[in-house]
C-alpha positions as semicolon CSV with decimal commas, in nm:
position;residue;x (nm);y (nm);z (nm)
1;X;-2,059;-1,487;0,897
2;X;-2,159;-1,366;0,555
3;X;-1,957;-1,193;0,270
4;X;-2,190;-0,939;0,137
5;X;-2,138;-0,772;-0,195
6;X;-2,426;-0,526;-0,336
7;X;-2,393;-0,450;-0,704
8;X;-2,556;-0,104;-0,720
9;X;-2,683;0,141;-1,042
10;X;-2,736;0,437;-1,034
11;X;-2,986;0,549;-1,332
12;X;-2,918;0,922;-1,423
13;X;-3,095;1,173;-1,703
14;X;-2,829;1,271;-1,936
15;X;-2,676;1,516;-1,921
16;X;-2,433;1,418;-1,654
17;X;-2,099;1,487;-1,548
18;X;-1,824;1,359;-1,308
19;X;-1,485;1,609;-1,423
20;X;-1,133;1,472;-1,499
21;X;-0,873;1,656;-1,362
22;X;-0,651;1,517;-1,667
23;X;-0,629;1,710;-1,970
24;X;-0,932;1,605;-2,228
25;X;-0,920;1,595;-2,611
26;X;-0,818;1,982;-2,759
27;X;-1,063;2,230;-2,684
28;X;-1,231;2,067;-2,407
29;X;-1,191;2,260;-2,069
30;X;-1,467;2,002;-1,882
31;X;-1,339;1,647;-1,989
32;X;-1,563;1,357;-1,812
33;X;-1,349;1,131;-1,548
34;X;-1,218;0,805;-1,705
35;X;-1,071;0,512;-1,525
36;X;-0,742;0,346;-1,646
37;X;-0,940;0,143;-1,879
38;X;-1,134;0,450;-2,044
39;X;-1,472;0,388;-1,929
40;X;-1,696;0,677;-1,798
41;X;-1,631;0,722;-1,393
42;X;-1,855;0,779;-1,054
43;X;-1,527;0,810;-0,829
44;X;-1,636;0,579;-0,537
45;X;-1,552;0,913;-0,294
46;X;-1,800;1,170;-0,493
47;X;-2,086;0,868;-0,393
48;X;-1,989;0,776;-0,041
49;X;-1,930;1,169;0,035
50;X;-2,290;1,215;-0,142
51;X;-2,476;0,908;0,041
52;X;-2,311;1,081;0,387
53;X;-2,415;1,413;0,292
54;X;-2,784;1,290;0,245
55;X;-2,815;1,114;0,598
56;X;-2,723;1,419;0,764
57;X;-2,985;1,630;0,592
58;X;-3,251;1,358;0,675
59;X;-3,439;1,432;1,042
60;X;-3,520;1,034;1,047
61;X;-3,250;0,783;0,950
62;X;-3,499;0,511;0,969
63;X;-3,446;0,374;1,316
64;X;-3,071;0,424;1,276
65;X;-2,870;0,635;1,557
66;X;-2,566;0,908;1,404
67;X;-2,340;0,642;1,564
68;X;-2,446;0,362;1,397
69;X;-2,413;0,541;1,069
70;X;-2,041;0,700;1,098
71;X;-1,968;0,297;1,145
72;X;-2,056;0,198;0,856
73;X;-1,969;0,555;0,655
74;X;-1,643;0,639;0,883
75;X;-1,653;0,974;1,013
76;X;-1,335;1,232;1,049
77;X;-1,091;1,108;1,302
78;X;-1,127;1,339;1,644
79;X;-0,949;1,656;1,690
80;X;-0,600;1,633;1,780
81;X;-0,571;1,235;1,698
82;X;-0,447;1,052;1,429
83;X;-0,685;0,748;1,514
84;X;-0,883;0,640;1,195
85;X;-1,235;0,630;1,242
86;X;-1,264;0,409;0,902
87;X;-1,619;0,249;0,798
88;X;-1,718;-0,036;0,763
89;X;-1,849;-0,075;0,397
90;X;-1,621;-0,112;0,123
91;X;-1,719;0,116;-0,217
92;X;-1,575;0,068;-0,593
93;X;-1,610;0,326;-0,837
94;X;-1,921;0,319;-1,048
95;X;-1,871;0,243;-1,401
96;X;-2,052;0,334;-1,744
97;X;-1,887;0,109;-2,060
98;X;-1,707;0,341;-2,291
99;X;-1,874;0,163;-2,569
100;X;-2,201;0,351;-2,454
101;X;-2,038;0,737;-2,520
102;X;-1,968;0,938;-2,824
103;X;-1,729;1,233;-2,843
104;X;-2,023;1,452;-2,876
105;X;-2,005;1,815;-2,701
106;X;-2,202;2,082;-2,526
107;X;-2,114;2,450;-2,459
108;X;-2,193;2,694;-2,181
109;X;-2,124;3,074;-2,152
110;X;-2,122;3,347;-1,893
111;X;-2,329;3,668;-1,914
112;X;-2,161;3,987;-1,848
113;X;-2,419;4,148;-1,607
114;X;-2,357;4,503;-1,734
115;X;-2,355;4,483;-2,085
116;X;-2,632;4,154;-2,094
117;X;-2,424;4,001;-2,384
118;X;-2,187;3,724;-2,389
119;X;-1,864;3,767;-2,164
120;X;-1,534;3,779;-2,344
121;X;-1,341;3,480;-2,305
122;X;-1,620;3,310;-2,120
123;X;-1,701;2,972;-2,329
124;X;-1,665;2,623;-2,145
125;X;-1,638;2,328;-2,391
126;X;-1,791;2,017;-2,177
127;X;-1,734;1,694;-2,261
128;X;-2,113;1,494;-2,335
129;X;-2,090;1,170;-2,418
130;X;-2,463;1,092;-2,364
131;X;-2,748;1,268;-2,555
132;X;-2,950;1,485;-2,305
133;X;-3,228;1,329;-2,191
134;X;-3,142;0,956;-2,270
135;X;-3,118;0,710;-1,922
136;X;-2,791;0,643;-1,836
137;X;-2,653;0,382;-1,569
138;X;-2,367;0,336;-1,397
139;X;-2,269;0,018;-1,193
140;X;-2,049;-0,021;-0,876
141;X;-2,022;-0,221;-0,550
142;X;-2,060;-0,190;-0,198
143;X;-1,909;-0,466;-0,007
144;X;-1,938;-0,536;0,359
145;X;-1,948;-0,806;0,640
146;X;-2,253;-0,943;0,820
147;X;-2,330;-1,177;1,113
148;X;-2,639;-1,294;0,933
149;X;-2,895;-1,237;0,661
150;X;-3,136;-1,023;0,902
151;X;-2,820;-0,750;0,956
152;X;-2,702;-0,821;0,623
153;X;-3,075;-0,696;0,469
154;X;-3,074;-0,419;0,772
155;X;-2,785;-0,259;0,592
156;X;-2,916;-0,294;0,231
157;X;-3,156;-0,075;0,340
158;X;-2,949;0,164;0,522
159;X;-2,816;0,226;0,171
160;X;-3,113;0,212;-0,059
161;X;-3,266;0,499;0,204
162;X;-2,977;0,715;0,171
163;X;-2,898;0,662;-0,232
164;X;-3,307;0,752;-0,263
165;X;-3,276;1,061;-0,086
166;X;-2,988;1,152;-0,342
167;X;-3,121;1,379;-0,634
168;X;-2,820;1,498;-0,852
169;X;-2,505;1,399;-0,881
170;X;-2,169;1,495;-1,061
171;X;-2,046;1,874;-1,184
172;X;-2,287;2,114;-1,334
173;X;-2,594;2,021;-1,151
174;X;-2,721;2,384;-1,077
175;X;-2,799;2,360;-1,464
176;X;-2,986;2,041;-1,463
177;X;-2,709;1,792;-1,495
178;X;-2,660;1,462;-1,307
179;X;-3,087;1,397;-1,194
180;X;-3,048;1,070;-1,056
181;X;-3,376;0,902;-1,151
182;X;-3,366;0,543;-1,014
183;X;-3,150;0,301;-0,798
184;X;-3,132;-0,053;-0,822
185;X;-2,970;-0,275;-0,558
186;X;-2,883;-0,647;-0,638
187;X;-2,735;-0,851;-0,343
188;X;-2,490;-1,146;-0,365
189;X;-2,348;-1,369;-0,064
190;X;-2,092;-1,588;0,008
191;X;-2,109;-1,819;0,313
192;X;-1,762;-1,801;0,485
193;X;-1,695;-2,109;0,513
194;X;-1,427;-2,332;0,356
195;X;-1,168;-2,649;0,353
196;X;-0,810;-2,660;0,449
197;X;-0,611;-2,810;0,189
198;X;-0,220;-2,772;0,221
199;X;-0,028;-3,029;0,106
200;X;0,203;-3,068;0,400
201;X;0,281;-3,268;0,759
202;X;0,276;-3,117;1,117
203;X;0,636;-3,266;1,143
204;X;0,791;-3,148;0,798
205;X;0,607;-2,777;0,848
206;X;0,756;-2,563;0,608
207;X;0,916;-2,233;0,756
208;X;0,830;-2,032;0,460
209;X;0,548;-1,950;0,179
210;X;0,551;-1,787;-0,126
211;X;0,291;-1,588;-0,195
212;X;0,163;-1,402;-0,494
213;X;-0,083;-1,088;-0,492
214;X;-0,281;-0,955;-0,805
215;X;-0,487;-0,629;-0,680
216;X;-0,793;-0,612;-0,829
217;X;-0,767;-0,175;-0,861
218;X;-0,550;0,091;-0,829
219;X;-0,391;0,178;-0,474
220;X;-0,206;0,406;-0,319
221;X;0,065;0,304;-0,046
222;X;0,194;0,656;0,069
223;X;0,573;0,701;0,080
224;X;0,724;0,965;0,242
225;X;0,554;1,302;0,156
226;X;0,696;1,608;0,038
227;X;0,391;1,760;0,045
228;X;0,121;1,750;0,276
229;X;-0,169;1,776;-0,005
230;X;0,047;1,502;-0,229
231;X;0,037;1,099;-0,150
232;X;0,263;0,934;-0,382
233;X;0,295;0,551;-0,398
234;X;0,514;0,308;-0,329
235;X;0,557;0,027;-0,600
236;X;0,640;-0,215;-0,366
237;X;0,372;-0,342;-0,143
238;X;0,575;-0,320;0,185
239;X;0,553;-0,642;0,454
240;X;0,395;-0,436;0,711
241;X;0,099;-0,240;0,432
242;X;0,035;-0,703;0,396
243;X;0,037;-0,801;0,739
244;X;-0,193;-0,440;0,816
245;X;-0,476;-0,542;0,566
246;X;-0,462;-0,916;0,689
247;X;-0,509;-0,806;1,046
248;X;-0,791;-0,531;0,947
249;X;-0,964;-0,834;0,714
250;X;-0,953;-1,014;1,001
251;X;-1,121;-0,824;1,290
252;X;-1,324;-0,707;1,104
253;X;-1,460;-1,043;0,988
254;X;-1,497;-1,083;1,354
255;X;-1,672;-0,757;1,424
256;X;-1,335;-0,601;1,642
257;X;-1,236;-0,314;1,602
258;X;-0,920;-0,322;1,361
259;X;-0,690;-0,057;1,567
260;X;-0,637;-0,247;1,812
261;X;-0,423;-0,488;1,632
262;X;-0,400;-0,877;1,670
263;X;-0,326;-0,923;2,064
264;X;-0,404;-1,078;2,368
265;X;-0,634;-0,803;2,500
266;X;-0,915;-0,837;2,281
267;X;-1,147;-1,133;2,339
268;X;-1,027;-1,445;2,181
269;X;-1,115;-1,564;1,825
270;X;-1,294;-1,821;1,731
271;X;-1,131;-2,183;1,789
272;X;-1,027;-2,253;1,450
273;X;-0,755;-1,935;1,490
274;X;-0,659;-1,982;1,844
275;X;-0,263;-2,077;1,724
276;X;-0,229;-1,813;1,436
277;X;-0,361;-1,579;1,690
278;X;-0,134;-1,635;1,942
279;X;0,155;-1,593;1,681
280;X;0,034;-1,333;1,447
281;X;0,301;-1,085;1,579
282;X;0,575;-1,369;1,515
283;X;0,496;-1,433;1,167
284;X;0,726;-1,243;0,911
285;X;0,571;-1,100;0,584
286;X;0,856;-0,959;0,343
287;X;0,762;-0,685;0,103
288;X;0,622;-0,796;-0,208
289;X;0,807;-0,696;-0,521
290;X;0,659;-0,632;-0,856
291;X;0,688;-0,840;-1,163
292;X;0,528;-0,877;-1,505
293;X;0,214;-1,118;-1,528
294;X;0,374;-1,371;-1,653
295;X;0,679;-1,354;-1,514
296;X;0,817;-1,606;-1,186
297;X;1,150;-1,379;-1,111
298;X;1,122;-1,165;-0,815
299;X;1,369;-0,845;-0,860
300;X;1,659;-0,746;-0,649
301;X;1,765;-0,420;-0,521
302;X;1,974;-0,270;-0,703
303;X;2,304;-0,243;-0,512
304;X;2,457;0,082;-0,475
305;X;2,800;-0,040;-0,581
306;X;2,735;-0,134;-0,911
307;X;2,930;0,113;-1,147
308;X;2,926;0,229;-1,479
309;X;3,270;0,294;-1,680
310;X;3,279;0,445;-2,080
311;X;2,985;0,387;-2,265
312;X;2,853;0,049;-2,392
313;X;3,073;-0,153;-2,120
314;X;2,854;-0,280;-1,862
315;X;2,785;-0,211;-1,516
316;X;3,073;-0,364;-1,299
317;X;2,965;-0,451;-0,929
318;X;3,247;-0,299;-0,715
319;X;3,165;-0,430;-0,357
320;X;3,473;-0,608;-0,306
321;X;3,662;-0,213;-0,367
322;X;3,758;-0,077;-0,079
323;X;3,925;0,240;-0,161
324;X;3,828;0,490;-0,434
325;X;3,943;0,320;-0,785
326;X;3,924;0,415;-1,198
327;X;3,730;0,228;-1,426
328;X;3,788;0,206;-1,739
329;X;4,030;0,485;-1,698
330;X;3,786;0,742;-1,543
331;X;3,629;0,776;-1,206
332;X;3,317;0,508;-1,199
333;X;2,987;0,674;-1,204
334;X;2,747;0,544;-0,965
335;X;2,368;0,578;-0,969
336;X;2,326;0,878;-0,929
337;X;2,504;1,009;-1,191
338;X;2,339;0,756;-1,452
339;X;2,122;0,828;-1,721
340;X;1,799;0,676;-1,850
341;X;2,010;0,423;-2,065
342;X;2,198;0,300;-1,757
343;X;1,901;0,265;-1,554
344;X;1,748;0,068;-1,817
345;X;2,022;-0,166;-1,819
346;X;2,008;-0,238;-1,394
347;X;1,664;-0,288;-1,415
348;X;1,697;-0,513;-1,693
349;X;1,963;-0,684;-1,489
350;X;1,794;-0,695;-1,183
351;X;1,448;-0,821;-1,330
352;X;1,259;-0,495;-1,241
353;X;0,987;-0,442;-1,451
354;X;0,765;-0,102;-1,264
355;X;0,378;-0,112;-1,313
356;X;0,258;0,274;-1,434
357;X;0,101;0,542;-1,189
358;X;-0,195;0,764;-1,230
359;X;-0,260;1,105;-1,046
360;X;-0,564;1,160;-0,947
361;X;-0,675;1,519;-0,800
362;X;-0,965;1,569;-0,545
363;X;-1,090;1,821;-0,347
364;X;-1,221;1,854;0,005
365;X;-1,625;1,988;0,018
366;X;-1,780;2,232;0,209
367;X;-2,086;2,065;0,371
368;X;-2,276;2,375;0,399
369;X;-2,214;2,561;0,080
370;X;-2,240;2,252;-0,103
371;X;-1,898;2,287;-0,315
372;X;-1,525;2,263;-0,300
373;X;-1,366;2,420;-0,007
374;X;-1,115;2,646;-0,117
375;X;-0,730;2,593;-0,116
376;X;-0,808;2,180;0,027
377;X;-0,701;1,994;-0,349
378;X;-0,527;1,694;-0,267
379;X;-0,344;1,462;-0,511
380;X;-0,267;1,022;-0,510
381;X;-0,062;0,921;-0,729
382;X;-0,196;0,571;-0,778
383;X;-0,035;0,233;-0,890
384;X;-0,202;0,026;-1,205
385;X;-0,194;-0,323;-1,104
386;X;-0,309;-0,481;-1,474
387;X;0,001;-0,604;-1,606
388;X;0,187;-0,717;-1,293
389;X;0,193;-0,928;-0,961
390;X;0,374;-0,928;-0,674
391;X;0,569;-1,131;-0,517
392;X;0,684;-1,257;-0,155
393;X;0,721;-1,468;0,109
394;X;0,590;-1,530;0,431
395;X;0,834;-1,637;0,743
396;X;0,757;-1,902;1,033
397;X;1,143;-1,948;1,130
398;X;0,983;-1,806;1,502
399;X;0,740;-2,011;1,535
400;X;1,025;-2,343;1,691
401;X;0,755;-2,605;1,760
402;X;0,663;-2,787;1,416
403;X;0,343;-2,887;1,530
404;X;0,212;-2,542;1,624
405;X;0,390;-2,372;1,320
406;X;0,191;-2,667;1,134
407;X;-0,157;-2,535;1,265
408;X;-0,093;-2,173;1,182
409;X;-0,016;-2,265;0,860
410;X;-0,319;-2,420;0,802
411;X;-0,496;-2,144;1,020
412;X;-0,364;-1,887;0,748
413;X;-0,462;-2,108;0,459
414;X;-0,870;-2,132;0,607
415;X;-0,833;-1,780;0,698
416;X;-0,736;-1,683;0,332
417;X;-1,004;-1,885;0,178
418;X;-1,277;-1,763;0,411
419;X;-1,196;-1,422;0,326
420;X;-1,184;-1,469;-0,043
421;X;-0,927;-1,159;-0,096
422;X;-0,694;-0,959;0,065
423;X;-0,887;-0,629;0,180
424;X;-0,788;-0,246;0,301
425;X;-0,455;-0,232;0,070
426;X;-0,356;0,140;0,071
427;X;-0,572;0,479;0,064
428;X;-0,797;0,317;-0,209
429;X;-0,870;0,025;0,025
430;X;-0,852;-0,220;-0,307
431;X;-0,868;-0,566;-0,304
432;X;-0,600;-0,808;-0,407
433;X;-0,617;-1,201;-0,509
434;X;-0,367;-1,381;-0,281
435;X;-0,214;-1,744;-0,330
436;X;-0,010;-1,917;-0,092
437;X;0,226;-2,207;-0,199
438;X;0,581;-2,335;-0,200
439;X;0,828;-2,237;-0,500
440;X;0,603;-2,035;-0,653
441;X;0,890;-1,764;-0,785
442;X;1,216;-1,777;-0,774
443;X;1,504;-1,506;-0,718
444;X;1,675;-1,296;-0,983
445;X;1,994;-1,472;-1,049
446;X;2,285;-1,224;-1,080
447;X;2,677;-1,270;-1,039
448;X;2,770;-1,268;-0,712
449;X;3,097;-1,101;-0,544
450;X;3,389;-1,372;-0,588
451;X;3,616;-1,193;-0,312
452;X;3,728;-1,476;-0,038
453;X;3,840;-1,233;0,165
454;X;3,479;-1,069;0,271
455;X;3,108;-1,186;0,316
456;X;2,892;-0,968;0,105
457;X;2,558;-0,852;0,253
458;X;2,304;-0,673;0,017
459;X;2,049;-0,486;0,179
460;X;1,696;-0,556;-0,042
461;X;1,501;-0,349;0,196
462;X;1,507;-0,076;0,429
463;X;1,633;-0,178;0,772
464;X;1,641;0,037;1,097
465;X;2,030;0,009;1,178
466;X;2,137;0,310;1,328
467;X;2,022;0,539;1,623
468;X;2,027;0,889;1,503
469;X;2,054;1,051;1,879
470;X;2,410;0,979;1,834
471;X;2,481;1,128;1,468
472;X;2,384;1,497;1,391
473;X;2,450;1,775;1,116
474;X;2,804;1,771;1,200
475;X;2,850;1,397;1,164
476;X;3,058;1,308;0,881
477;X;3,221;0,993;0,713
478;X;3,410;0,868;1,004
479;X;3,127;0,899;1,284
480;X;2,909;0,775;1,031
481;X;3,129;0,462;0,977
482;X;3,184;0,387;1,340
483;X;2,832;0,375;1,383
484;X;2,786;0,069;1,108
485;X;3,089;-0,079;1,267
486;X;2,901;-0,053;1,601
487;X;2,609;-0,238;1,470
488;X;2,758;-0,504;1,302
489;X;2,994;-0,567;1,616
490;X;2,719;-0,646;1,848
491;X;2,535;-0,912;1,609
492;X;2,606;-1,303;1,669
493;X;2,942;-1,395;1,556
494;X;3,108;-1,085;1,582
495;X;3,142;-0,967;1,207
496;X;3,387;-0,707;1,136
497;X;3,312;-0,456;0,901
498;X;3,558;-0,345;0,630
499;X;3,407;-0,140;0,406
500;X;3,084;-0,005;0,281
501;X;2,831;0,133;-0,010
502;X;2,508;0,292;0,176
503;X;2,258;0,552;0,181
504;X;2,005;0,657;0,455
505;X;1,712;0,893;0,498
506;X;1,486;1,047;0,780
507;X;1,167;0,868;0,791
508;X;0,856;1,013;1,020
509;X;0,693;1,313;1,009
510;X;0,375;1,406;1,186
511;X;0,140;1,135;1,149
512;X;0,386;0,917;1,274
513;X;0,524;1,080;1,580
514;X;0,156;1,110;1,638
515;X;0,012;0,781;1,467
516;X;0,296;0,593;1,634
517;X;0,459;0,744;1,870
518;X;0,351;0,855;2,241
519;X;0,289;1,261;2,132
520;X;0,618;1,304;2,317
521;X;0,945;1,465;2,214
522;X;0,961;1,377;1,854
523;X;1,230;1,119;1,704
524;X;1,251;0,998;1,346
525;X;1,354;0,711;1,247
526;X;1,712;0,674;1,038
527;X;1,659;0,409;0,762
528;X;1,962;0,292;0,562
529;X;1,811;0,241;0,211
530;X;1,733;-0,091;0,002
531;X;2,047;-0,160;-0,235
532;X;2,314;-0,085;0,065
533;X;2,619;-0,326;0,076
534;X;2,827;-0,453;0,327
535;X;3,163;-0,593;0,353
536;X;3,215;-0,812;0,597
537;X;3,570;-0,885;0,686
538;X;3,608;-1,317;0,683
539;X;3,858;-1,397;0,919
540;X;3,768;-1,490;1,219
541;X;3,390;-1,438;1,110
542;X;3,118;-1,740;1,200
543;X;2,905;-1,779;0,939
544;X;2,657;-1,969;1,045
545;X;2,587;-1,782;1,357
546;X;2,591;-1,434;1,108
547;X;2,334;-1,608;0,883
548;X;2,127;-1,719;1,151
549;X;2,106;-1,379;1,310
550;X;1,998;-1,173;1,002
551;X;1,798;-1,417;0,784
552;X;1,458;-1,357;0,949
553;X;1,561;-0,919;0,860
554;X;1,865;-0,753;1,014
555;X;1,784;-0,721;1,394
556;X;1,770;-0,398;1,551
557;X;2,022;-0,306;1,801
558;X;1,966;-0,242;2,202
559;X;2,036;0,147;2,123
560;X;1,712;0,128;1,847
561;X;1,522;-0,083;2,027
562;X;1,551;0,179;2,327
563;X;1,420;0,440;2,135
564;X;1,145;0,360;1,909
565;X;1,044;0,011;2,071
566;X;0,967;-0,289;1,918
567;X;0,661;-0,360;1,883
568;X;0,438;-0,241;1,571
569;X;0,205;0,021;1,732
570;X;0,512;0,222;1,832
571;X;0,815;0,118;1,525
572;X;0,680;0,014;1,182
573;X;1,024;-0,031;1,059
574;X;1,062;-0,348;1,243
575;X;1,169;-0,667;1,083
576;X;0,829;-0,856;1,069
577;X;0,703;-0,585;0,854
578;X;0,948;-0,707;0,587
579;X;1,229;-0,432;0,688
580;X;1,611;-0,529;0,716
581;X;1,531;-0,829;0,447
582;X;1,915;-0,875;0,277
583;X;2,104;-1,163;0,083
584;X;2,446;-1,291;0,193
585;X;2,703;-1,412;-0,023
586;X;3,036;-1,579;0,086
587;X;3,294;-1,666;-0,210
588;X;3,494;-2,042;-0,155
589;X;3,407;-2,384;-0,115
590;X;3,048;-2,430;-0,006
591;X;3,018;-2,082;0,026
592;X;2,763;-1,993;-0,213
593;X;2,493;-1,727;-0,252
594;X;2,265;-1,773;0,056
595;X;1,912;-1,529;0,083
């Protein structure tokens, strides 16, 4: 198998335009698109939509069939389903240097047809960083998989056909802007091949791995939307968005398709992957959190019963408080009643350090008329990696023979090295560096509860707990309650629960009833929210059978498992995804903080 990346340029006749939909300098209604670090931008969609748009206007695809084509382009999922039909060729945006612009400027106007003079108000200030008529390039990549040199060469040309056939590109070009007037095509390989090299023993197998990710570009991981034309991102790169672009890397490097998932009804892999196949579901990626560069401190969530008194005392952690209380003489304020300066001083506290977001605005094109449909803008708000990492850990604790969980370990390692990257993350489909190792990072160290009369558990990530067929609009404190005593009643050892600092929300929505579920009735799922605490009365309470139980992610109960399942095509919320991750802490002798 060969790792194929084309570096391609596109050579165009200035003028030339891509537009930003952020605002330009003053005065300038056409700015041109910039990336986050300023240079001049081809957005990699305006050049795959352009090279798809060109095949279907040729008669002859060059011994290609329409099929073969939406493979490696993707194609619109079918009507009714929620199925991607993603292709198979990776695209970056195509870059021009800023160092090769000015902040020179061109103007257009609009003719009034009746009075064949100028139109009032009707003067567009464009942005033209390159003198008209110069050459000017911009350079990208297309990256892709290929059993050989003979297919890898096959689709080289594919491309160079359908980027020839490509005459303008960009805004403006009814007026002579964007003439694409060559195309060069270099190709690089990579044999995947590689050596194993983890310093370990089949019988001292570690049952977890740090890992760290650095993504390469921008991505978008789409949290709950409120609205359908906006995608905003998550800054934490959840278990599940890991273990999804591992899989996809995966079959794909071994030419399956990558919606079927990692189980036993495709054909089996090759050798060298027979035991991390077999125990892909088992494996347990948490999410990974975000930290500076050159930081090794993984954050914490934020627990919802830390409190704020007067001003300049700090923040008090009140989970041992089991009835409403004053501090400082006036009722505690919890988060959300704090301002920017409190926040400051959690995150701070908590080691968060949050990477910056970009919006960036498309638009959906008519085919036929050749422009922007109307009414179809859609929106990402993206994340910029440069600055951070992230940070997290992988989980074998399933995997009970050493030997085995030995081999998959080493499986993972190969796997990881033949790939190169981690591939697919999020809407962009970046790519992110990945290393794998033991104590890489270590945890935020904050105070932890001193009450001997409870067992603290803090919630770091969302976990399914509840089953909201038996809570509705009329629900209130007490049913609520009963229902976390419920859940923490049936777990090993029996806890008790005495008290409580939570929040949940409604996760689902279409594409997931119809992404995940069976098209039937329609049941979201009831998430109680990272930063929930629970006290745990500690009499009469084993320990070790309550750590046991939830240090793998808090396990979900008969009455969840009922509804929404348990395995990832039908429940994304489950614990291997990283969901229900939480840190225990028991005051008194030998009792320390425990993850």
């Amino acid at each position: 198998m060969i790792d194929v990346t084309l570096t391609i340029t596109l050579t165009f006749r200035a003028p030339v335009l891509t537009k930003s939909t952020s605002a330009g300098g003053y005065g300038i209604d056409a700015s041109f698109a910039r990336d986050e670090n300023g240079d001049y931008l081809l957005p990699r969609s305006l050049v795959k939509g352009r090279l798809k748009q060109s095949f279907l206007e040729q008669e002859d695809l060059g011994g290609i069939s329409r099929n073969e084509w939406a493979e490696l382009m993707g194609d619109e999922a079918d009507p009714g389903s929620y199925r991607p039909n993603r292709g198979t060729l990776e695209f970056t945006n195509l870059i021009h240097p800023k160092s090769g612009g000015s902040e020179a400027k061109s103007y257009r106007i609009q003719i009034d047809d009746h009075r064949r003079a100028v139109m009032h108000n009707a003067l567009l200030v464009i942005d033209s960083p390159f003198a008209p008529g110069s050459p000017v390039d911009f350079t990208g990549k297309v990256r892709f998989f290929a059993v050989d040199r003979n297919e890898s060469k096959a689709k080289e040309r594919i491309l160079r056909r359908g980027l020839a056939f490509m005459t303008c590109l960009g805004a403006e070009k009814s007026v002579g802007f964007g003439e694409l007037t060559d195309v060069r095509i270099d190709p690089g390989e990579r044999e995947m091949t590689s050596t194993v090299n983890l310093n370990a023993v089949p019988n001292a197998a570690p049952l977890t791995l740090d890992f760290v990710i650095r993504p390469e570009s921008p991505f978008c991981l789409t949290k709950d939307q409120i609205a359908e034309n906006t995608f905003e991102s998550d800054k934490i790169i959840t278990g599940g968005a890991i273990k999804g672009c591992f899989a996809t890397s995966w079959l794909a490097f071994l030419g399956t398709d990558p919606a079927e998932g990692i189980n036993n009804t495709i054909d089996s892999p090759r050798a060298e992957y027979a035991d991390l196949w077999r125990n892909f579901e088992k494996i347990r990626f948490t999410h990974a959190m975000p930290a500076p560069a050159g930081s090794n401190t993984r954050p914490l969530a934020i627990p919802f019963s830390m409190a704020a008194g007067k001003k300049d005392t700090p923040l008090v952690d009140l989970a041992a408080v089991s009835e409403a209380c004053l501090l400082d003489g006036a009722a505690p304020a919890f988060q959300m009643d704090w301002k920017r300066e409190r926040w400051n001083e959690a995150e701070k506290l908590f080691a968060w350090d949050l990477p910056p977001t970009k919006l960036e605005v498309r638009n959906r094109h008519d085919r036929d008329r050749r422009k922007a449909m109307d009414e179809n803008l859609f929106a990402y708000q993206m994340v910029i990696p440069d600055g951070h990492k992230w940070l997290g850990r992988i989980d074998f604790g399933d995997i009970e023979d050493d030997s085995e969980r030995f081999r998959t370990i080493q499986q993972l390692n190969h796997l990881i090295e033949c790939l190169g990257t981690l591939r697919f993350l999020g809407k962009t489909k970046a790519r992110a560096d990945i290393k794998l190792g033991s104590g890489i990072f270590r945890d935020a160290e904050v105070a932890a509860p001193s009450d001997e009369r409870f067992v603290f558990v803090y919630l770091q990530t969302p976990a399914l707990m509840l089953d909201p067929s038996n809570l509705d609009e009329f629900s209130g404190a007490e049913e609520l309650s009963e229902a976390y005593r419920n859940y923490w009643s049936e777990l090993p050892g029996k806890p008790e629960l005495s008290h409580y600092f939570a929040r949940q929300r409604l996760a689902g929505g279409e594409y997931v009833w119809k992404r995940f579920g069976d098209g039937g009735k329609y049941m979201p799922f009831l998430l109680t929210e990272a930063g929930s605490v629970f006290a745990l009365k500690k009499d009469g309470l084993d320990l070790g059978e309550l750590t046991k139980a939830v240090s793998r992610g808090l396990p979900l109960d008969k009455s969840v498992r009922g509804r929404h399942g348990i395995d990832w095509k039908s429940n994304p919320y489950i614990p291997e995804n990283g969901y229900g991750e939480v840190r225990v802490y028991a005051a008194g002798p030998g009792k320390g903080g425990m993850q």
